[in-house]
Tab-separated table of C-alpha atoms in Angstrom:
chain	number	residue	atom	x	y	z
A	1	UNK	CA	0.000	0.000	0.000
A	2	UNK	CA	2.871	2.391	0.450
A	3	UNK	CA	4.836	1.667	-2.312
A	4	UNK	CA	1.544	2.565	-4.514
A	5	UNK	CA	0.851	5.599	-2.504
A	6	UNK	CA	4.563	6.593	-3.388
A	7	UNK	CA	4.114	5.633	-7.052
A	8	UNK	CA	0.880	7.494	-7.189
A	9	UNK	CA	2.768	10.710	-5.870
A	10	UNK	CA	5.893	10.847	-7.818
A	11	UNK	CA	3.533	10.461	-10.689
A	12	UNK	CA	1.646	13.221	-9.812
A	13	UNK	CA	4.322	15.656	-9.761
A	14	UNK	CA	5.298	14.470	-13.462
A	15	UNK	CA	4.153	17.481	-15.796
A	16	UNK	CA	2.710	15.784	-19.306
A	17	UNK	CA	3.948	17.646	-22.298
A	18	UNK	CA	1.775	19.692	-24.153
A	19	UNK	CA	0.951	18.940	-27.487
A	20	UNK	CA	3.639	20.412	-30.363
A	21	UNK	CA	6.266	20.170	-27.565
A	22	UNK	CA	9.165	18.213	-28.912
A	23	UNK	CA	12.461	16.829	-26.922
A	24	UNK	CA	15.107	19.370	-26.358
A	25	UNK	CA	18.081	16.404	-25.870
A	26	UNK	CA	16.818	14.627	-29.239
A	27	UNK	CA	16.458	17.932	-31.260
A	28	UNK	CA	19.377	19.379	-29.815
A	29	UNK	CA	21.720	16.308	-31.016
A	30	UNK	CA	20.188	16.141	-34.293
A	31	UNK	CA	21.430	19.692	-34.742
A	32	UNK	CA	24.293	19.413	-33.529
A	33	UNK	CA	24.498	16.177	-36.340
A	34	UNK	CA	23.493	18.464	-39.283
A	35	UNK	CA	25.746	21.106	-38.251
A	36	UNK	CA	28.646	19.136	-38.767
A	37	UNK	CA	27.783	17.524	-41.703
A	38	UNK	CA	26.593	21.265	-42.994
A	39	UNK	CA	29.987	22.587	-41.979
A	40	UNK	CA	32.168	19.774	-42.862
A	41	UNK	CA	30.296	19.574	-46.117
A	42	UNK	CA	31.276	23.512	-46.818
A	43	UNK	CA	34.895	23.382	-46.073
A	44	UNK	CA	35.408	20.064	-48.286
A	45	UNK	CA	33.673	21.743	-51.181
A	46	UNK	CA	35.797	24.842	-50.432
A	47	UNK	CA	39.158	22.896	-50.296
A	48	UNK	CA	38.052	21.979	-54.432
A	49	UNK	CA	40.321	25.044	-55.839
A	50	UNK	CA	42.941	24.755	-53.371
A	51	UNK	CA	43.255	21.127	-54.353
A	52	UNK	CA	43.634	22.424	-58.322
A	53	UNK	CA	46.582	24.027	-57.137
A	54	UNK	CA	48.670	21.680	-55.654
A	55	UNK	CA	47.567	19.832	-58.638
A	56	UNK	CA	49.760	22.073	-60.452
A	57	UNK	CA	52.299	22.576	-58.192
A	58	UNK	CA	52.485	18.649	-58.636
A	59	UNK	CA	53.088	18.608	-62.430
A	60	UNK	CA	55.915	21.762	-62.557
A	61	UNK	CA	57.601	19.276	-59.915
A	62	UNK	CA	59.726	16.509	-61.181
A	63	UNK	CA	61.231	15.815	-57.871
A	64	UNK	CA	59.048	12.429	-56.262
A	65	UNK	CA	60.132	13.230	-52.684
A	66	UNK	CA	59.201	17.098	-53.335
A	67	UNK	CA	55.557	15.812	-55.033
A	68	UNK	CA	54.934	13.510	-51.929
A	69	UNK	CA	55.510	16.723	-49.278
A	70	UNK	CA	53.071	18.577	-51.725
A	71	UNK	CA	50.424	15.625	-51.265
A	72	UNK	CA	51.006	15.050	-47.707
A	73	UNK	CA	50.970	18.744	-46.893
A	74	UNK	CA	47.791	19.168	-48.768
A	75	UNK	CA	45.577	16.085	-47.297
A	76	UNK	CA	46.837	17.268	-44.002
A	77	UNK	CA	45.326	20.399	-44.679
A	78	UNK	CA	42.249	19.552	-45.771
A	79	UNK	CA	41.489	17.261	-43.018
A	80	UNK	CA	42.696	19.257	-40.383
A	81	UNK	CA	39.631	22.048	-42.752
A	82	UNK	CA	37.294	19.454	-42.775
A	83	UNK	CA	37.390	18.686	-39.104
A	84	UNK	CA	37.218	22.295	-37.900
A	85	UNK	CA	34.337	23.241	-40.255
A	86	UNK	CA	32.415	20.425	-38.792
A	87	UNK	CA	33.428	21.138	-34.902
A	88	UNK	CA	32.241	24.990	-35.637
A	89	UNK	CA	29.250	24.094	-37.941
A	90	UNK	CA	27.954	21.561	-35.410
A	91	UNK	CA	28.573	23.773	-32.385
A	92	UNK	CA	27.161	27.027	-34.087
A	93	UNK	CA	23.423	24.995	-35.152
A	94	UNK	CA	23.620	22.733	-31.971
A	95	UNK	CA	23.600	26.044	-29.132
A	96	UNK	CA	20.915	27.751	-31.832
A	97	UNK	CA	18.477	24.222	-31.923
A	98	UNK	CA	19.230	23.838	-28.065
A	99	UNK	CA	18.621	27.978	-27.188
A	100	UNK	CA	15.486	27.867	-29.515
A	101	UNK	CA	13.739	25.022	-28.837
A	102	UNK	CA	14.707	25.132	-24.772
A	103	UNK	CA	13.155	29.026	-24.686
A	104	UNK	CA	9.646	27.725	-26.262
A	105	UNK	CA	9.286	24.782	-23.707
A	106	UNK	CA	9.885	26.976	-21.347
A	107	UNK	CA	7.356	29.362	-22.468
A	108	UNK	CA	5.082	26.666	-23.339
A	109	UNK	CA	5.646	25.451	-19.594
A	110	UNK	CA	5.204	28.760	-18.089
A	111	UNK	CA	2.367	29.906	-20.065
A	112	UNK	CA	0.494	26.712	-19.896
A	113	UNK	CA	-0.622	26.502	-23.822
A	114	UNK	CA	1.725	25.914	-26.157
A	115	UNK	CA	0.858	28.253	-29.544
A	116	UNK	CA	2.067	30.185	-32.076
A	117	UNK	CA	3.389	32.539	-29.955
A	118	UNK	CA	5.965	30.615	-27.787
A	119	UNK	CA	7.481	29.784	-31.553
A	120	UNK	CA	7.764	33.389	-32.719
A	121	UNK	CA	8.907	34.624	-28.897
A	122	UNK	CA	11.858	31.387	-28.891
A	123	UNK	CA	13.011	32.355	-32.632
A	124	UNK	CA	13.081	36.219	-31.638
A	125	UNK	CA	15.267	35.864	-28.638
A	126	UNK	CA	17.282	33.116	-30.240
A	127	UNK	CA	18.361	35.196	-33.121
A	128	UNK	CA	18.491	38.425	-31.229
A	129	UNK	CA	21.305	36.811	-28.684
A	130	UNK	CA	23.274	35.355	-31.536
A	131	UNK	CA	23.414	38.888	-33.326
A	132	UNK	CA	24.390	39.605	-29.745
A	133	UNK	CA	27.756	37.132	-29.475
A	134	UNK	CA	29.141	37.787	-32.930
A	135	UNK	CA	32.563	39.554	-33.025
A	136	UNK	CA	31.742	43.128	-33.830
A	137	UNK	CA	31.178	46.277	-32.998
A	138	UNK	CA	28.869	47.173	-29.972
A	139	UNK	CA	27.013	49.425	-33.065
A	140	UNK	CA	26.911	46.615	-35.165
A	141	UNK	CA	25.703	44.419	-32.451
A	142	UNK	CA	22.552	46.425	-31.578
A	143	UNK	CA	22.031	46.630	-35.145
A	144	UNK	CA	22.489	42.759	-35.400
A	145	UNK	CA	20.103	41.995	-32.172
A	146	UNK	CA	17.104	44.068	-33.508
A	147	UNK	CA	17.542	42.808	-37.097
A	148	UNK	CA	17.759	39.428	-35.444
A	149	UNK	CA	14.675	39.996	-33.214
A	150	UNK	CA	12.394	40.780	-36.366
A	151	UNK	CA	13.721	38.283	-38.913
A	152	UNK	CA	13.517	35.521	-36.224
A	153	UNK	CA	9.713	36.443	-35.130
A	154	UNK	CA	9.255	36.961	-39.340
A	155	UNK	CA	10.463	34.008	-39.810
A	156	UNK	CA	9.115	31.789	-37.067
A	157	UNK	CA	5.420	32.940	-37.407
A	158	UNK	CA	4.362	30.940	-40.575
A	159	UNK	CA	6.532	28.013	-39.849
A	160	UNK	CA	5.255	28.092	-35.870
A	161	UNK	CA	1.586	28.039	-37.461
A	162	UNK	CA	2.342	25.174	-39.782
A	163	UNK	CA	4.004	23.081	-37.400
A	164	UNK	CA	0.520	23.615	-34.970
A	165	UNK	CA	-1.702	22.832	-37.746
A	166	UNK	CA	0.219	19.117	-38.596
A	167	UNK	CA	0.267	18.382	-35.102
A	168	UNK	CA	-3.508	19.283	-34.686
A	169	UNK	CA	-4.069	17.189	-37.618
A	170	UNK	CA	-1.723	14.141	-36.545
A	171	UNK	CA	-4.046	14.086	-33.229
A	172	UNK	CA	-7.013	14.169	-34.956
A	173	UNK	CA	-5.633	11.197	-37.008
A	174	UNK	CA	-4.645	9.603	-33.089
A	175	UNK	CA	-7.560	10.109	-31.536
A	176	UNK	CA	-9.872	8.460	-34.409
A	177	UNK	CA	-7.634	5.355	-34.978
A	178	UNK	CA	-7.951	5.317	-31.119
A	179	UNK	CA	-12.123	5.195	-31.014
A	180	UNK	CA	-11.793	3.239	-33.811
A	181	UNK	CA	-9.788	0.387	-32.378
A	182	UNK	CA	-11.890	0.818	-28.860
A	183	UNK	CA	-14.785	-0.062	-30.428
A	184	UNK	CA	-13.309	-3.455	-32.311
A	185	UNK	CA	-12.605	-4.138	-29.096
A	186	UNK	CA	-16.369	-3.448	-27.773
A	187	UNK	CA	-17.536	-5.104	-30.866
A	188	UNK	CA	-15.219	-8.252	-30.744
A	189	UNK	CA	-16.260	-8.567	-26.748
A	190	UNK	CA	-19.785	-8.235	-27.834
A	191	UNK	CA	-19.261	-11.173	-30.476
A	192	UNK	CA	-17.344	-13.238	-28.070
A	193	UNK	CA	-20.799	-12.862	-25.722
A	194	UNK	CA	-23.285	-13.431	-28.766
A	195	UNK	CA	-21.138	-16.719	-28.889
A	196	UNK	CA	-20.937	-17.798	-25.671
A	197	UNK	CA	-24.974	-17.420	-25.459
A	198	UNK	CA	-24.957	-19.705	-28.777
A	199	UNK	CA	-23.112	-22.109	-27.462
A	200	UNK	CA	-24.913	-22.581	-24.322
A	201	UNK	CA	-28.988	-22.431	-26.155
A	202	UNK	CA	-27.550	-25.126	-28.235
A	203	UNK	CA	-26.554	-27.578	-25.535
């Protein structure tokens, strides 16, 4: 009897998330994922004309030893590209997935509703604080934080809407595959009784 009373408390105290919520770890990772790959993807496709040139610093050099530096040099250099455009690309889109979608749960959790609203507020004072961090001026930074205020709640209004409206219509689409199986299940109970009755009238 305790241990139930127990389990009935801590479960009480669990908030349930509100519908359009999503997972801040999960979406968080996945941008940190597609940052990298962005990033890394960037630099390699960058590293395309540098490549052409050791390509023809390879054929004025008849030397072998001197055309093996001039590989080595260059592959070094290209992964040690590669590996910092994915480190910054990942890092860059993993704090702006983790500020933006942690600031509209917590609206959404504050506010009790979660609507169009905690989307455009989230995307406003994401891209407001990261036209706050960037390395210029302190003019250039106001300019960069209001800019980033208005694009960010311009931006985030249609796509916050959009987003509602499929997850209104996935629940919709829940909820009547839900009655739907409920009432196979009334109607294969009811069967299963028609049966039974059969069975025993015929005995």
């Amino acid at each position: 009897m305790e241990a139930s009373g127990k389990h009935e408390e801590t479960h009480s105290y669990r908030t349930e998330r509100l519908a359009g919520t999503v997972n801040w770890g999960t979406t968080t990772v996945i941008g940190l994922f597609a940052g990298m790959l962005y990033g890394g993807s960037k630099e390699a496709a960058a590293s395309v004309s540098k490549d052409a040139e050791v390509m023809l610093k390879l054929g004025s050099t008849p030397d072998k030893r001197e055309q093996y530096r001039l590989m080595r040099d260059a592959m070094e250099k290209r992964f040690v590209r590669v590996t910092r455009g994915s480190i910054v690309g990942g890092i860059r889109l993993g704090m702006f997935t983790a500020g933006f979608y942690g600031l509209q749960n917590l609206l959404a959790e504050k506010r009790g509703v979660h609507d169009v609203f905690n989307v455009v507020g989230a995307g406003s004072a994401t891209a407001a604080t990261f036209g706050l961090i960037m390395p210029v001026s302190l003019k250039w930074r106001a300019r960069n934080v209001v800019l980033g205020s208005v694009l960010g709640a311009t931006l985030c209004f249609p796509l916050g809407w959009l987003h509602l409206k499929l997850v209104e219509k996935a629940n919709e689409g829940n909820t009547t595959a839900k009655d739907s199986r409920e009432m196979g299940v009334v109607k294969s109970g009811l069967g299963a009784a028609i049966d039974r009755l059969e069975e025993n009238l015929n005995k």
